Tab-separated table of C-alpha atoms in Angstrom:
chain	number	residue	atom	x	y	z
A	14	MET	CA	93.226	78.790	43.801
A	15	GLU	CA	89.779	77.510	44.708
A	16	TYR	CA	89.081	74.895	47.384
A	17	THR	CA	86.281	72.395	47.825
A	18	ARG	CA	85.264	69.461	49.964
A	19	LEU	CA	86.188	66.036	48.657
A	20	GLY	CA	82.725	64.775	47.844
A	21	THR	CA	80.539	65.291	50.860
A	22	SER	CA	83.346	64.505	53.268
A	23	GLY	CA	84.764	67.180	55.533
A	24	LEU	CA	88.140	67.091	53.805
A	25	LYS	CA	88.956	70.317	51.924
A	26	VAL	CA	91.247	70.134	48.917
A	27	SER	CA	92.540	72.515	46.264
A	28	ARG	CA	90.575	72.192	42.992
A	29	ILE	CA	93.775	71.271	41.228
A	30	ALA	CA	95.781	68.314	42.502
A	31	LEU	CA	99.512	67.927	42.012
A	32	GLY	CA	100.100	64.567	40.406
A	33	CYS	CA	103.456	63.186	41.516
A	34	MET	CA	103.789	60.330	39.028
A	35	SER	CA	105.966	62.905	37.216
A	36	PHE	CA	108.629	62.578	39.970
A	37	GLY	CA	110.962	59.681	40.654
A	38	ASP	CA	114.116	57.907	39.523
A	39	PRO	CA	114.215	57.970	35.697
A	40	ALA	CA	115.891	54.583	35.781
A	41	LYS	CA	112.756	53.032	37.368
A	42	ARG	CA	110.165	52.400	34.616
A	43	LEU	CA	109.462	55.923	33.305
A	44	PRO	CA	112.333	57.711	31.591
A	45	TRP	CA	110.641	61.098	31.457
A	46	VAL	CA	110.165	61.658	35.158
A	47	LEU	CA	111.914	64.295	37.189
A	48	ASP	CA	114.389	63.733	40.039
A	49	ASP	CA	114.581	65.948	43.157
A	50	HIS	CA	116.442	68.725	41.324
A	51	GLY	CA	114.042	68.709	38.363
A	52	ALA	CA	110.955	68.560	40.645
A	53	GLU	CA	112.037	71.428	42.825
A	54	PRO	CA	110.571	74.286	40.757
A	55	ILE	CA	107.348	72.318	40.337
A	56	PHE	CA	106.870	71.908	44.078
A	57	ARG	CA	107.716	75.596	44.640
A	58	GLN	CA	105.188	76.636	42.042
A	59	ALA	CA	102.543	74.378	43.524
A	60	VAL	CA	102.990	76.055	46.896
A	61	GLU	CA	102.867	79.509	45.342
A	62	LEU	CA	99.650	78.658	43.440
A	63	GLY	CA	98.024	77.284	46.556
A	64	ILE	CA	97.858	73.680	45.297
A	65	THR	CA	97.667	71.839	48.582
A	66	PHE	CA	96.421	68.470	47.321
A	67	TRP	CA	99.410	66.186	46.412
A	68	ASP	CA	98.855	62.684	44.990
A	69	THR	CA	101.379	59.912	44.576
A	70	ALA	CA	101.486	56.061	44.787
A	71	ASN	CA	103.818	53.392	46.064
A	72	ILE	CA	104.317	52.063	42.536
A	73	TYR	CA	105.421	55.412	41.005
A	74	GLY	CA	109.133	55.010	40.408
A	75	LEU	CA	108.985	51.874	42.629
A	76	GLY	CA	108.789	54.036	45.737
A	77	THR	CA	111.063	56.869	44.552
A	78	SER	CA	108.148	59.234	43.921
A	79	GLU	CA	107.016	58.893	47.548
A	80	GLU	CA	110.630	59.527	48.714
A	81	ILE	CA	110.829	62.712	46.626
A	82	VAL	CA	107.427	63.839	47.894
A	83	GLY	CA	108.504	63.204	51.434
A	84	ARG	CA	111.631	65.323	51.016
A	85	ALA	CA	109.564	68.078	49.368
A	86	LEU	CA	107.108	68.110	52.328
A	87	ARG	CA	110.002	68.845	54.676
A	88	LYS	CA	111.658	71.395	52.440
A	89	TYR	CA	108.864	73.510	50.854
A	90	VAL	CA	105.766	73.392	53.034
A	91	HIS	CA	104.429	72.572	56.416
A	92	ARG	CA	103.112	69.014	56.521
A	93	ASP	CA	99.731	69.946	57.949
A	94	ASP	CA	99.134	72.439	55.109
A	95	VAL	CA	99.071	69.628	52.568
A	96	VAL	CA	96.446	66.970	51.842
A	97	LEU	CA	98.756	64.034	51.037
A	98	ALA	CA	97.396	61.102	49.040
A	99	THR	CA	99.067	57.832	48.055
A	100	LYS	CA	98.003	54.381	46.860
A	101	LEU	CA	98.620	50.641	47.055
A	102	PHE	CA	97.848	47.571	44.973
A	103	GLN	CA	100.499	47.329	42.219
A	104	PRO	CA	103.418	44.903	42.759
A	105	MET	CA	106.252	46.286	44.772
A	106	HIS	CA	108.032	42.961	45.314
A	107	GLN	CA	107.429	39.219	44.916
A	108	GLY	CA	106.499	38.453	48.546
A	109	PRO	CA	102.931	37.751	49.748
A	110	GLY	CA	102.465	41.333	50.938
A	111	GLY	CA	104.075	42.943	47.899
A	112	ALA	CA	100.888	43.464	45.877
A	113	GLY	CA	97.128	43.346	45.980
A	114	LEU	CA	94.692	44.256	48.796
A	115	SER	CA	95.049	41.405	51.232
A	116	ARG	CA	95.228	42.273	54.932
A	117	LYS	CA	98.971	41.446	54.850
A	118	ALA	CA	99.524	43.705	51.812
A	119	VAL	CA	97.525	46.610	53.265
A	120	MET	CA	99.370	46.549	56.541
A	121	GLU	CA	102.776	46.089	54.970
A	122	GLN	CA	102.361	48.657	52.243
A	123	VAL	CA	100.905	51.459	54.381
A	124	ASP	CA	103.941	51.226	56.673
A	125	ALA	CA	106.319	51.230	53.727
A	126	SER	CA	104.644	54.310	52.275
A	127	LEU	CA	104.783	56.132	55.646
A	128	ARG	CA	108.534	55.402	55.860
A	129	ARG	CA	109.202	56.667	52.323
A	130	LEU	CA	107.035	59.755	52.802
A	131	ASP	CA	108.635	60.324	56.220
A	132	THR	CA	105.280	61.224	57.751
A	133	ASP	CA	103.133	59.947	60.568
A	134	TYR	CA	99.921	59.830	58.589
A	135	ILE	CA	98.438	59.803	55.072
A	136	ASP	CA	95.449	62.053	54.438
A	137	LEU	CA	93.891	59.968	51.660
A	138	TYR	CA	94.877	56.312	51.309
A	139	GLN	CA	93.702	54.832	48.041
A	140	ILE	CA	93.415	51.390	46.539
A	141	HIS	CA	94.934	51.661	43.055
A	142	ARG	CA	92.642	49.036	41.509
A	143	PHE	CA	90.105	46.390	42.468
A	144	ASP	CA	91.569	43.075	43.648
A	145	PRO	CA	89.580	40.101	42.390
A	146	GLU	CA	91.740	37.653	44.359
A	147	THR	CA	90.976	39.019	47.832
A	148	PRO	CA	87.536	39.001	49.558
A	149	VAL	CA	86.127	42.502	49.656
A	150	GLU	CA	85.364	42.096	53.380
A	151	GLU	CA	89.082	41.408	54.141
A	152	THR	CA	90.160	44.558	52.249
A	153	MET	CA	87.613	46.902	53.689
A	154	GLU	CA	88.207	45.741	57.310
A	155	ALA	CA	91.958	46.062	56.870
A	156	LEU	CA	91.601	49.591	55.418
A	157	HIS	CA	89.294	50.495	58.301
A	158	ASP	CA	91.909	49.294	60.727
A	159	VAL	CA	94.457	51.525	59.048
A	160	VAL	CA	92.196	54.505	59.630
A	161	LYS	CA	91.472	53.554	63.194
A	162	ALA	CA	95.230	53.208	63.859
A	163	GLY	CA	95.668	56.827	62.776
A	164	LYS	CA	97.836	55.907	59.767
A	165	ALA	CA	95.267	57.305	57.283
A	166	ARG	CA	92.535	59.941	57.674
A	167	TYR	CA	90.321	59.055	54.652
A	168	LEU	CA	90.065	56.249	52.074
A	169	GLY	CA	89.793	56.455	48.304
A	170	ALA	CA	89.633	54.087	45.320
A	171	SER	CA	90.733	54.228	41.680
A	172	SER	CA	89.670	52.909	38.257
A	173	MET	CA	87.260	50.020	38.465
A	174	TRP	CA	83.776	49.052	37.280
A	175	ALA	CA	80.899	50.792	39.018
A	176	TRP	CA	79.522	47.482	40.344
A	177	GLN	CA	82.850	46.751	41.978
A	178	PHE	CA	82.957	50.142	43.687
A	179	ALA	CA	79.339	49.761	44.797
A	180	THR	CA	80.109	46.332	46.252
A	181	MET	CA	83.030	47.703	48.280
A	182	GLN	CA	81.023	50.628	49.568
A	183	HIS	CA	78.101	48.356	50.564
A	184	THR	CA	80.449	45.952	52.293
A	185	ALA	CA	82.033	48.733	54.343
A	186	GLN	CA	78.611	50.063	55.324
A	187	ALA	CA	77.381	46.611	56.304
A	188	GLY	CA	80.496	45.972	58.397
A	189	GLY	CA	80.466	49.361	60.067
A	190	TRP	CA	83.795	50.159	58.429
A	191	THR	CA	85.190	53.278	56.797
A	192	ARG	CA	83.849	54.015	53.323
A	193	PHE	CA	85.616	55.611	50.377
A	194	VAL	CA	85.266	59.421	49.960
A	195	SER	CA	86.930	59.594	46.519
A	196	MET	CA	87.282	57.873	43.203
A	197	GLN	CA	90.339	58.452	41.096
A	198	ASP	CA	89.241	57.645	37.604
A	199	GLN	CA	90.334	58.319	34.025
A	200	TYR	CA	88.301	61.239	32.693
A	201	SER	CA	89.004	63.690	29.837
A	202	LEU	CA	87.377	64.911	26.678
A	203	ILE	CA	88.436	61.700	24.938
A	204	HIS	CA	87.868	59.309	27.823
A	205	ARG	CA	84.273	59.832	29.033
A	206	GLU	CA	83.062	56.349	29.852
A	207	GLU	CA	82.840	57.166	33.593
A	208	GLU	CA	79.792	59.307	32.718
A	209	ARG	CA	77.721	56.146	31.982
A	210	GLU	CA	77.498	54.580	35.436
A	211	MET	CA	80.333	55.625	37.768
A	212	PHE	CA	79.566	59.302	37.905
A	213	GLY	CA	75.954	58.729	38.797
A	214	LEU	CA	77.000	56.366	41.570
A	215	LEU	CA	79.538	58.867	42.923
A	216	ALA	CA	76.920	61.685	42.962
A	217	ALA	CA	74.377	59.454	44.788
A	218	GLN	CA	76.918	58.439	47.427
A	219	GLY	CA	78.562	61.805	47.895
A	220	VAL	CA	81.944	60.637	46.587
A	221	GLY	CA	84.265	63.125	44.884
A	222	SER	CA	85.968	62.331	41.557
A	223	ILE	CA	89.667	63.218	41.235
A	224	PRO	CA	90.313	62.416	37.575
A	225	TRP	CA	93.677	61.216	36.393
A	226	SER	CA	94.907	62.144	32.931
A	227	PRO	CA	92.414	65.000	32.476
A	228	LEU	CA	94.373	66.106	29.423
A	229	ALA	CA	94.581	62.548	28.048
A	230	ALA	CA	98.403	62.441	28.395
A	231	GLY	CA	98.576	65.766	26.622
A	232	ARG	CA	96.628	64.684	23.538
A	233	VAL	CA	94.036	67.502	24.037
A	234	ALA	CA	96.714	70.023	25.008
A	235	ARG	CA	98.373	70.216	21.585
A	236	PRO	CA	97.286	70.122	17.924
A	237	TRP	CA	96.401	66.646	16.625
A	238	GLY	CA	99.492	64.685	15.624
A	239	GLU	CA	101.989	66.963	17.341
A	240	ARG	CA	104.452	64.963	19.427
A	241	SER	CA	106.921	67.616	20.615
A	242	SER	CA	107.485	66.336	24.147
A	243	HIS	CA	109.550	63.323	25.198
A	244	ARG	CA	106.561	61.744	26.875
A	245	ALA	CA	104.430	62.148	23.725
A	246	GLN	CA	107.100	60.285	21.766
A	247	VAL	CA	107.361	57.326	24.131
A	248	ASP	CA	103.873	56.952	25.593
A	249	PRO	CA	101.950	53.838	24.446
A	250	VAL	CA	98.899	53.960	22.232
A	251	VAL	CA	97.224	50.869	23.842
A	252	ASP	CA	96.839	49.818	27.441
A	253	PHE	CA	98.078	46.494	28.980
A	254	HIS	CA	94.958	44.715	27.593
A	255	GLY	CA	95.660	46.025	24.091
A	256	ARG	CA	92.680	48.444	24.216
A	257	PRO	CA	93.297	51.584	22.184
A	258	LEU	CA	93.888	54.748	24.191
A	259	PHE	CA	93.003	56.985	21.281
A	260	LEU	CA	90.772	56.717	18.197
A	261	ASP	CA	91.056	58.456	14.862
A	262	SER	CA	87.726	60.128	15.602
A	263	ASP	CA	89.367	61.966	18.539
A	264	GLN	CA	90.914	64.366	16.069
A	265	ALA	CA	87.622	66.218	15.782
A	266	ILE	CA	87.589	66.730	19.532
A	267	VAL	CA	91.210	68.000	19.587
A	268	ASP	CA	90.491	70.251	16.649
A	269	ALA	CA	87.545	71.731	18.569
A	270	VAL	CA	89.750	72.369	21.559
A	271	GLN	CA	92.246	74.128	19.323
A	272	ARG	CA	89.624	76.342	17.708
A	273	ILE	CA	88.133	77.431	21.065
A	274	ALA	CA	91.601	78.057	22.489
A	275	GLU	CA	92.639	80.184	19.517
A	276	ASP	CA	89.351	82.169	19.689
A	277	ARG	CA	89.926	82.829	23.396
A	278	GLY	CA	93.650	83.418	23.098
A	279	VAL	CA	94.516	80.788	25.742
A	280	PRO	CA	96.462	77.496	25.677
A	281	MET	CA	94.550	74.398	24.641
A	282	ALA	CA	95.227	72.835	28.058
A	283	GLN	CA	93.118	75.535	29.736
A	284	VAL	CA	90.109	74.805	27.577
A	285	ALA	CA	90.332	71.010	28.028
A	286	MET	CA	90.853	71.386	31.790
A	287	ALA	CA	87.947	73.826	32.077
A	288	TRP	CA	85.678	71.179	30.482
A	289	VAL	CA	86.683	68.620	33.096
A	290	LEU	CA	86.265	71.051	35.969
A	291	LYS	CA	82.707	71.954	34.987
A	292	ASN	CA	81.425	68.497	35.898
A	293	PRO	CA	79.757	68.772	39.302
A	294	VAL	CA	80.990	65.381	40.495
A	295	VAL	CA	84.657	66.385	39.821
A	296	SER	CA	86.444	67.675	42.937
A	297	ALA	CA	90.019	68.107	41.697
A	298	PRO	CA	91.621	66.911	38.488
A	299	ILE	CA	95.087	65.542	38.897
A	300	VAL	CA	97.822	67.341	36.868
A	301	GLY	CA	101.129	65.607	36.363
A	302	PRO	CA	103.458	68.507	35.493
A	303	THR	CA	106.976	68.244	34.077
A	304	LYS	CA	107.184	71.907	33.108
A	305	PRO	CA	106.139	75.065	35.014
A	306	HIS	CA	103.472	76.069	32.450
A	307	HIS	CA	101.506	72.844	33.079
A	308	LEU	CA	100.478	73.836	36.558
A	309	ALA	CA	99.897	77.467	35.558
A	310	ALA	CA	97.518	76.474	32.744
A	311	ALA	CA	95.623	74.173	35.018
A	312	ALA	CA	95.132	76.823	37.658
A	313	ALA	CA	94.117	79.399	35.036
A	314	ALA	CA	91.420	76.970	33.805
A	315	LEU	CA	89.477	77.732	36.971
A	316	ASP	CA	88.677	81.180	35.502
A	317	ILE	CA	87.232	79.818	32.217
A	318	ARG	CA	83.483	79.339	31.803
A	319	LEU	CA	82.715	77.536	28.575
A	320	THR	CA	79.593	78.542	26.687
A	321	ASP	CA	76.859	76.057	25.794
A	322	GLU	CA	77.947	76.257	22.144
A	323	GLU	CA	81.558	75.585	23.014
A	324	ILE	CA	80.577	72.577	25.175
A	325	ARG	CA	78.512	71.095	22.348
A	326	SER	CA	81.342	71.400	19.868
A	327	LEU	CA	83.677	69.643	22.313
A	328	GLU	CA	81.300	66.834	23.199
A	329	GLU	CA	79.490	66.008	19.949
A	330	PRO	CA	82.395	64.203	18.194
A	331	TYR	CA	82.875	61.710	21.063
A	332	VAL	CA	82.767	58.058	20.081
A	333	PRO	CA	82.108	55.373	22.801
A	334	ARG	CA	84.997	53.044	23.657
A	335	MET	CA	86.123	50.498	26.208
A	336	PRO	CA	87.609	52.003	29.405
A	337	THR	CA	91.340	51.567	29.604
A	338	TYR	CA	93.899	50.579	32.325
A	339	PHE	CA	91.640	48.348	34.388
C-alpha cells in the first residue's frame, strides 16, 4: 500500500479508501449490503492490505453501517491506526435536527455518529451535500465548534457545485473557522465533469479529492452489458433528478478498458482504477467492496502505469453530461 497526505493537510491516508456503504442491515434501503458476518473478511483483508482509510456515513443503512464499522474497529484493528471518516446531511429522522446542516443538526448528528461508531473522535467529518436552506456561516461555525470540541480532527465535503464549495471555504476563512481538507466527489472514466471546475479549485486550495464510485458502480469493471452481480441487476440507471447515470456512448470507453486489460492480462477494474489514481488531485479513491477481489484489484492498480496511448484511448470517447446525485 502507498500512503499520501490528504491534500496539503497533515493527515496521512492510504491511497485506497475502504468504502463502507457496502456494510449495513440489508433490510434498510440497500438489499445487496453485507452484515457483520459478511463484512468480516473484507475488514480483515483491508487490514492485511494496509488500507487504513475507512469511510462511512450516518445515512448508510440508516446508521447500521456506522455500527458495523464501530464493531470492526474494536475487533480487527487499533483505533488510532485507522483514519475514520463519516458524514452528515441526509435525513435520519423527521425532527428538526434529523437532516441538513443547521447547527442543531450538526451537533445532534455528530454525537449520534460517535455513539454508533463507539469512538471518542472522528478523523474526517464530512458534509454529504450542500444545504441551500441553511446559512453557510451557521454551518461552518458549527463544524468548527465540532473540531474545537475534539469530536472531529478534520473536515471534508462531498458532491456539490464548485461555486458552492468555494463559498463555504471563503466563509470559513473569513470567520477564522476550520476549512475543508477533502472533497468526496463522483469521478470515474464515465463521470468526469469534476475536471471542468472542481478539480482546478481543489488544486488551488490544496484540497484532496477522495472520489466515490471510481468504477462507476462496476460499469467499467466488466464488459459492456454484463450484469452478473446482484448490485448490477438492481442499481438505478438515473439519479433522483432523472439524470442518466450512463450513456450509450460509454460503451466505447468500457470497450477500451477491456482491450487494455486483456493486453496487460489484468482485471478491467485495475485499469479503470489506475486511470483515476493518475490524477494528481486524487488522494484516495473509495472502493466499496462486497467480494475480496474488489479490494485486491484496487490495491494492485497502484502498480499500473498507463501509457500515453492507453490514456488517449480511454479518454477520447468521453461525452459531456450533467453531474449526477446532487
